[in-house]
Amino acid sequence: MPHKIGFVVVSSSGHEDGFSARELMIHAPTVSGWRSPRFCQFPQEIVLQMVERCRIRKLQLLAHQYLISSKVEFYISDSLPEYFAPYQAERFRRLGYVSLCDNEKTGCKARELKSVYVDAVGQFLKLILHQNHVNKYNVYNQVALVAINIIGDPADFSDENNIASREKLIDHYMGHNSEDPALEGTCTGKSDYISPLDDLAFDMYQDPEVAQIIRRLDERKWEAVREERYDRAKKLKQAIADLQKVGERLGRYEVEKRCAVEKEDYDLAKEKKQQMELFRSRVYEQLQLHSLVDGELMRRPLAVPLQPLVRSGSPRHPQPARSPPQGERGTENRPAEPLLQDQPPDASPQHRPADQSPPAPHPRLRTRLEALPYDERPLPAVHKPPGGAAAEPEKSEAEVSEAPSGGAAGEPEPLTEKALREASAAVDVLGETLVAGAYSRTWSHREAALLTLHKRLMETPVGTPKEDLRSLLRAAVFLIRRAIRDIVTPVFQASLKLLKMAITQYVPKHKLGKLETTHCVERTVPVLLARTGDSSARVRVAAANFIQEMALFKEVKSLQMIPSYLVQPLKANAPTHLATSRMELLARLLRDLGTAGSGFTVDDVMKFAVGALEHRVYGVRETAVRVVLDMYEQHRAPVLDYLPPDDCAARRNLLYKTLFEGFARIEGRPTDAEARAQKKAATDEAEKRKKEEIEALQGQLAALREMQAEAAGGKEKGSEAAEAEKPDAQGREAAPSKAPEVPDDHCLDNLCIFCGERSEAFTDEGLDLHYWRHCLMLTRCDHCRQVVEVASLTEHLLTECDQKDGFAQCHRCSEAVAKDALPSHVKTKGCSPAKPEKLANRCPLCHENFAPGEEAWKAHLMGPAGCAMNLRRTHVLRRAPAPTPAVKYVDN
């Protein structure tokens, strides 16, 4: 498969001191390259010898940024002529030529990388460089090449006939003349894979030592793939990707160090050197920690890469035998020595490549019949004109790769007929030159046109007629609207700067009034809103921030226009970024402006927010919830009109449940979850108290039974003891709780623990009947038919009853009231206020307060003057009076 081919320089027409053609054999970020003599004769010639006879697939040239040849021709041969002469080319076969751009469009600040796909066999390659392009920096009419790269395969002599036959067959079908196959007939259209590590851009950006490590790791990656160790291959792949970033960073440091040396700033050079060593050591430690490379690879001396870079054992790169001719090796090959030490540092701009990532590998080649297939990728550089250094600003990939296709050097191309019709009004006011710059295909011209217009607006005198001022502003807004849509970030940012100046300075300065401000807003805000959905996060943020800033301008805020754009309903198919940015921008402006005299109304905002609650994007729904909560905090009741009622059906929707819980927090109420937790805690506490009371009563009954048993045993021992133990009836009635004085074995079992009544009928079944119908301390719940104590009826209705969800507690009387009757109950204030529990008990039957304590409950519910609403008490009073429980005891 195609790979990088090593070569040596056989000869050249000449070179400037310090810029030998042998520099072309070195690929590194700080390489000087070859430069022709000053005021040389053209054409200039360079002859290269590859390490073996090869089939060349791809040639790459990295041109100088301003010492540029107009045309470069390629020739190939299997051997040198018998009497070598610069212009004797009988034994060289012409491949064709490529034209180089004059680089005026970039201001001679970018180097052009030409990649040419060929299919030619030979061992010697000759380059002929023609007359230079004229520019203000090339004062000596020189040409230069920074680097050359050859990619191909080893070719056996036995394959020549097959190759020639295939070329002839292709020429026959393509209709080409066999006299000049050159570049138009040799490209078979086959897309053979070429590794990115063999691309010239890789070596020109990478630190040489790191580049060698990356290649070694690539060899091991393919070995792991061949052995099906895919985890190892994945790990090596990630290490290669990380090391490429490391190599680029070290390359930048090396360039900065060389520049510091050129300026004799040795402190900075030392700092950069230490910075490189520290960074390199840390990276190498990480590689050794993960067992990715051997220690010997880290600090081995790097030699000039004369041999082809092959990957031994790689399934894509078989290892051929390579050995240059013996005679040439003795005369031209240099001994291995560290890079960057052969020539003194050069002060020209080619030592300073810009900080950019290397371009991607060339895409699949398309067969063209009319022209040579190639790609143009300008590499960034910095030009240092005489007398001072001018640094090129950092550009994005899209900005650097944008190449103009027309127009004169340094000037924007003329307006097309369509553009003239579209911008006729602006041309009449601003002139064709400025508008042509705004319409140019080169982003730098578009940016320059906006900056020129900015300066023109700023310098417009105050005494200018109003009509001219308005015409100038409207023409500017026309170009601003177009520039806002521009995909190049500097142009977009320049349009925002110009728009801000027009609204905040130009209109107030010339007192043009609200009508012109309204025109600016109406023409630009819709386009800005569209850019908030841009695929670039930087553009989205810049557009949203500018809209927010514009809405707060005092000139725009009084118009109340921007809110009306934001509350327009979202379309169901609106892009995700656009919908998310709209919601975020609405939420931010609501916090900044509020709804009082800002253009935002409750109706518009709530309609927009409720629609956004149903949007397919989670981020939009989440922001809509925040907006609704912010609105509720300010307006409360009007917001609820746009939402479904707070019931079980609505709470099944998680968004509405979140909203209603947020409303509760804003009002200071517990949420449903918190209320359920509180009720559960109260129920558990009540159950715990009741259980403790029952256990205490059971313990008392057990003690009474034990004492009764002891008393019965003492009676059997003698009649005297029995006689002595007989108490009179009044004594027994006065102290019924003293077990030793109670003679009846069954009296303690026939006792109601609630009302204290004793009866022989109080068996297990009799007690159940007593509890169910007659006990004055108990009552039946009308809703669940459960028998409960009157004292705990309110708590039962709120926490235990089957219908507890239908009751709520009145904050005035503390009683359980049906929820549907609670509003009227509270409104009428017909209930008497309850007192604290320590001061009084509250009867749920007669709704009266009485003395605190347990005994007070018995007096209230069982006494003659007690609760009139206790139906069991009135039923007992209607019955015939019965003997008191004390006189039911009969002594035996």
PDB file of C-alpha atoms in Angstrom, residues 404-520:
ATOM      1  CA  PRO A 404     -11.988  33.108  -3.151  1.00  0.00           C
ATOM      2  CA  SER A 405     -12.671  32.242  -6.746  1.00  0.00           C
ATOM      3  CA  GLY A 406     -12.695  35.595  -8.444  1.00  0.00           C
ATOM      4  CA  GLY A 407     -11.926  39.253  -8.196  1.00  0.00           C
ATOM      5  CA  ALA A 408      -8.726  41.230  -8.532  1.00  0.00           C
ATOM      6  CA  ALA A 409      -5.843  40.789  -6.142  1.00  0.00           C
ATOM      7  CA  GLY A 410      -6.589  42.442  -2.808  1.00  0.00           C
ATOM      8  CA  GLU A 411      -9.980  43.698  -3.968  1.00  0.00           C
ATOM      9  CA  PRO A 412     -13.451  42.153  -3.693  1.00  0.00           C
ATOM     10  CA  GLU A 413     -14.908  40.670  -6.840  1.00  0.00           C
ATOM     11  CA  PRO A 414     -17.494  42.790  -8.698  1.00  0.00           C
ATOM     12  CA  LEU A 415     -21.167  42.442  -7.802  1.00  0.00           C
ATOM     13  CA  THR A 416     -23.205  40.041  -9.876  1.00  0.00           C
ATOM     14  CA  GLU A 417     -26.336  41.193 -11.674  1.00  0.00           C
ATOM     15  CA  LYS A 418     -28.517  39.512  -9.068  1.00  0.00           C
ATOM     16  CA  ALA A 419     -26.604  41.155  -6.204  1.00  0.00           C
ATOM     17  CA  LEU A 420     -26.876  44.541  -7.886  1.00  0.00           C
ATOM     18  CA  ARG A 421     -30.640  44.204  -8.142  1.00  0.00           C
ATOM     19  CA  GLU A 422     -30.920  43.034  -4.532  1.00  0.00           C
ATOM     20  CA  ALA A 423     -28.669  45.735  -3.061  1.00  0.00           C
ATOM     21  CA  SER A 424     -29.469  48.595  -5.430  1.00  0.00           C
ATOM     22  CA  ALA A 425     -30.699  50.871  -2.604  1.00  0.00           C
ATOM     23  CA  ALA A 426     -27.575  50.206  -0.524  1.00  0.00           C
ATOM     24  CA  VAL A 427     -25.324  50.774  -3.538  1.00  0.00           C
ATOM     25  CA  ASP A 428     -26.903  54.175  -4.139  1.00  0.00           C
ATOM     26  CA  VAL A 429     -26.141  55.233  -0.550  1.00  0.00           C
ATOM     27  CA  LEU A 430     -22.902  53.411   0.320  1.00  0.00           C
ATOM     28  CA  GLY A 431     -21.263  52.965  -3.049  1.00  0.00           C
ATOM     29  CA  GLU A 432     -20.595  49.826  -5.059  1.00  0.00           C
ATOM     30  CA  THR A 433     -17.144  49.201  -3.599  1.00  0.00           C
ATOM     31  CA  LEU A 434     -18.316  48.885   0.000  1.00  0.00           C
ATOM     32  CA  VAL A 435     -21.346  46.773  -0.944  1.00  0.00           C
ATOM     33  CA  ALA A 436     -19.174  44.547  -3.139  1.00  0.00           C
ATOM     34  CA  GLY A 437     -16.972  43.927  -0.110  1.00  0.00           C
ATOM     35  CA  ALA A 438     -20.023  42.964   1.956  1.00  0.00           C
ATOM     36  CA  TYR A 439     -21.078  40.538  -0.819  1.00  0.00           C
ATOM     37  CA  SER A 440     -17.585  39.147  -1.416  1.00  0.00           C
ATOM     38  CA  ARG A 441     -16.902  35.421  -1.283  1.00  0.00           C
ATOM     39  CA  THR A 442     -13.860  36.158   0.875  1.00  0.00           C
ATOM     40  CA  TRP A 443     -14.721  36.556   4.533  1.00  0.00           C
ATOM     41  CA  SER A 444     -11.962  39.070   5.184  1.00  0.00           C
ATOM     42  CA  HIS A 445     -13.498  41.444   2.615  1.00  0.00           C
ATOM     43  CA  ARG A 446     -16.924  41.027   4.222  1.00  0.00           C
ATOM     44  CA  GLU A 447     -15.530  41.788   7.655  1.00  0.00           C
ATOM     45  CA  ALA A 448     -13.569  44.770   6.350  1.00  0.00           C
ATOM     46  CA  ALA A 449     -16.692  46.189   4.704  1.00  0.00           C
ATOM     47  CA  LEU A 450     -18.599  46.082   7.989  1.00  0.00           C
ATOM     48  CA  LEU A 451     -15.746  47.709   9.886  1.00  0.00           C
ATOM     49  CA  THR A 452     -15.530  50.439   7.226  1.00  0.00           C
ATOM     50  CA  LEU A 453     -19.265  51.033   7.520  1.00  0.00           C
ATOM     51  CA  HIS A 454     -18.921  51.191  11.315  1.00  0.00           C
ATOM     52  CA  LYS A 455     -16.274  53.890  10.995  1.00  0.00           C
ATOM     53  CA  ARG A 456     -18.384  55.779   8.472  1.00  0.00           C
ATOM     54  CA  LEU A 457     -21.405  55.835  10.754  1.00  0.00           C
ATOM     55  CA  MET A 458     -19.314  56.955  13.698  1.00  0.00           C
ATOM     56  CA  GLU A 459     -17.775  59.816  11.717  1.00  0.00           C
ATOM     57  CA  THR A 460     -21.038  61.098  10.207  1.00  0.00           C
ATOM     58  CA  PRO A 461     -21.319  64.778  11.243  1.00  0.00           C
ATOM     59  CA  VAL A 462     -24.259  65.953  13.318  1.00  0.00           C
ATOM     60  CA  GLY A 463     -25.432  68.539  10.805  1.00  0.00           C
ATOM     61  CA  THR A 464     -26.173  65.989   8.069  1.00  0.00           C
ATOM     62  CA  PRO A 465     -29.745  66.203   6.704  1.00  0.00           C
ATOM     63  CA  LYS A 466     -32.177  63.827   8.369  1.00  0.00           C
ATOM     64  CA  GLU A 467     -33.125  62.149   5.107  1.00  0.00           C
ATOM     65  CA  ASP A 468     -29.509  61.299   4.360  1.00  0.00           C
ATOM     66  CA  LEU A 469     -29.038  59.984   7.897  1.00  0.00           C
ATOM     67  CA  ARG A 470     -32.069  57.744   7.588  1.00  0.00           C
ATOM     68  CA  SER A 471     -30.977  56.442   4.191  1.00  0.00           C
ATOM     69  CA  LEU A 472     -27.505  55.667   5.544  1.00  0.00           C
ATOM     70  CA  LEU A 473     -28.949  53.839   8.557  1.00  0.00           C
ATOM     71  CA  ARG A 474     -31.359  51.755   6.486  1.00  0.00           C
ATOM     72  CA  ALA A 475     -28.608  50.790   4.049  1.00  0.00           C
ATOM     73  CA  ALA A 476     -26.451  49.763   7.002  1.00  0.00           C
ATOM     74  CA  VAL A 477     -29.291  47.682   8.468  1.00  0.00           C
ATOM     75  CA  PHE A 478     -29.657  45.944   5.096  1.00  0.00           C
ATOM     76  CA  LEU A 479     -26.006  44.844   5.183  1.00  0.00           C
ATOM     77  CA  ILE A 480     -26.202  44.002   8.890  1.00  0.00           C
ATOM     78  CA  ARG A 481     -29.154  41.704   8.262  1.00  0.00           C
ATOM     79  CA  ARG A 482     -27.163  39.896   5.575  1.00  0.00           C
ATOM     80  CA  ALA A 483     -24.027  39.666   7.740  1.00  0.00           C
ATOM     81  CA  ILE A 484     -25.946  38.209  10.699  1.00  0.00           C
ATOM     82  CA  ARG A 485     -26.631  35.154   8.535  1.00  0.00           C
ATOM     83  CA  ASP A 486     -22.908  34.779   7.714  1.00  0.00           C
ATOM     84  CA  ILE A 487     -21.399  31.441   8.709  1.00  0.00           C
ATOM     85  CA  VAL A 488     -17.969  32.970   9.463  1.00  0.00           C
ATOM     86  CA  THR A 489     -17.754  33.977  13.102  1.00  0.00           C
ATOM     87  CA  PRO A 490     -15.699  37.230  12.710  1.00  0.00           C
ATOM     88  CA  VAL A 491     -18.194  38.536  10.146  1.00  0.00           C
ATOM     89  CA  PHE A 492     -21.105  37.664  12.425  1.00  0.00           C
ATOM     90  CA  GLN A 493     -19.457  39.380  15.378  1.00  0.00           C
ATOM     91  CA  ALA A 494     -18.684  42.470  13.288  1.00  0.00           C
ATOM     92  CA  SER A 495     -22.380  42.700  12.346  1.00  0.00           C
ATOM     93  CA  LEU A 496     -23.372  42.630  16.036  1.00  0.00           C
ATOM     94  CA  LYS A 497     -20.869  45.364  16.827  1.00  0.00           C
ATOM     95  CA  LEU A 498     -22.210  47.518  14.003  1.00  0.00           C
ATOM     96  CA  LEU A 499     -25.846  46.942  15.026  1.00  0.00           C
ATOM     97  CA  LYS A 500     -25.139  47.880  18.654  1.00  0.00           C
ATOM     98  CA  MET A 501     -23.440  51.080  17.587  1.00  0.00           C
ATOM     99  CA  ALA A 502     -26.290  52.004  15.247  1.00  0.00           C
ATOM    100  CA  ILE A 503     -28.946  51.614  17.966  1.00  0.00           C
ATOM    101  CA  THR A 504     -27.124  53.008  20.989  1.00  0.00           C
ATOM    102  CA  GLN A 505     -24.981  55.740  19.378  1.00  0.00           C
ATOM    103  CA  TYR A 506     -25.967  56.639  15.820  1.00  0.00           C
ATOM    104  CA  VAL A 507     -29.735  56.998  16.385  1.00  0.00           C
ATOM    105  CA  PRO A 508     -29.470  58.978  19.680  1.00  0.00           C
ATOM    106  CA  LYS A 509     -26.623  61.132  18.346  1.00  0.00           C
ATOM    107  CA  HIS A 510     -28.632  62.308  15.359  1.00  0.00           C
ATOM    108  CA  LYS A 511     -32.003  62.219  17.157  1.00  0.00           C
ATOM    109  CA  LEU A 512     -33.657  60.034  14.544  1.00  0.00           C
ATOM    110  CA  GLY A 513     -36.383  58.931  16.936  1.00  0.00           C
ATOM    111  CA  LYS A 514     -38.145  55.685  17.757  1.00  0.00           C
ATOM    112  CA  LEU A 515     -39.200  55.003  14.181  1.00  0.00           C
ATOM    113  CA  GLU A 516     -35.641  54.236  13.073  1.00  0.00           C
ATOM    114  CA  THR A 517     -34.925  52.213  16.204  1.00  0.00           C
ATOM    115  CA  THR A 518     -38.062  50.209  15.477  1.00  0.00           C
ATOM    116  CA  HIS A 519     -36.822  49.608  11.933  1.00  0.00           C
ATOM    117  CA  CYS A 520     -33.484  48.298  13.260  1.00  0.00           C
TER     118      CYS A 520
END
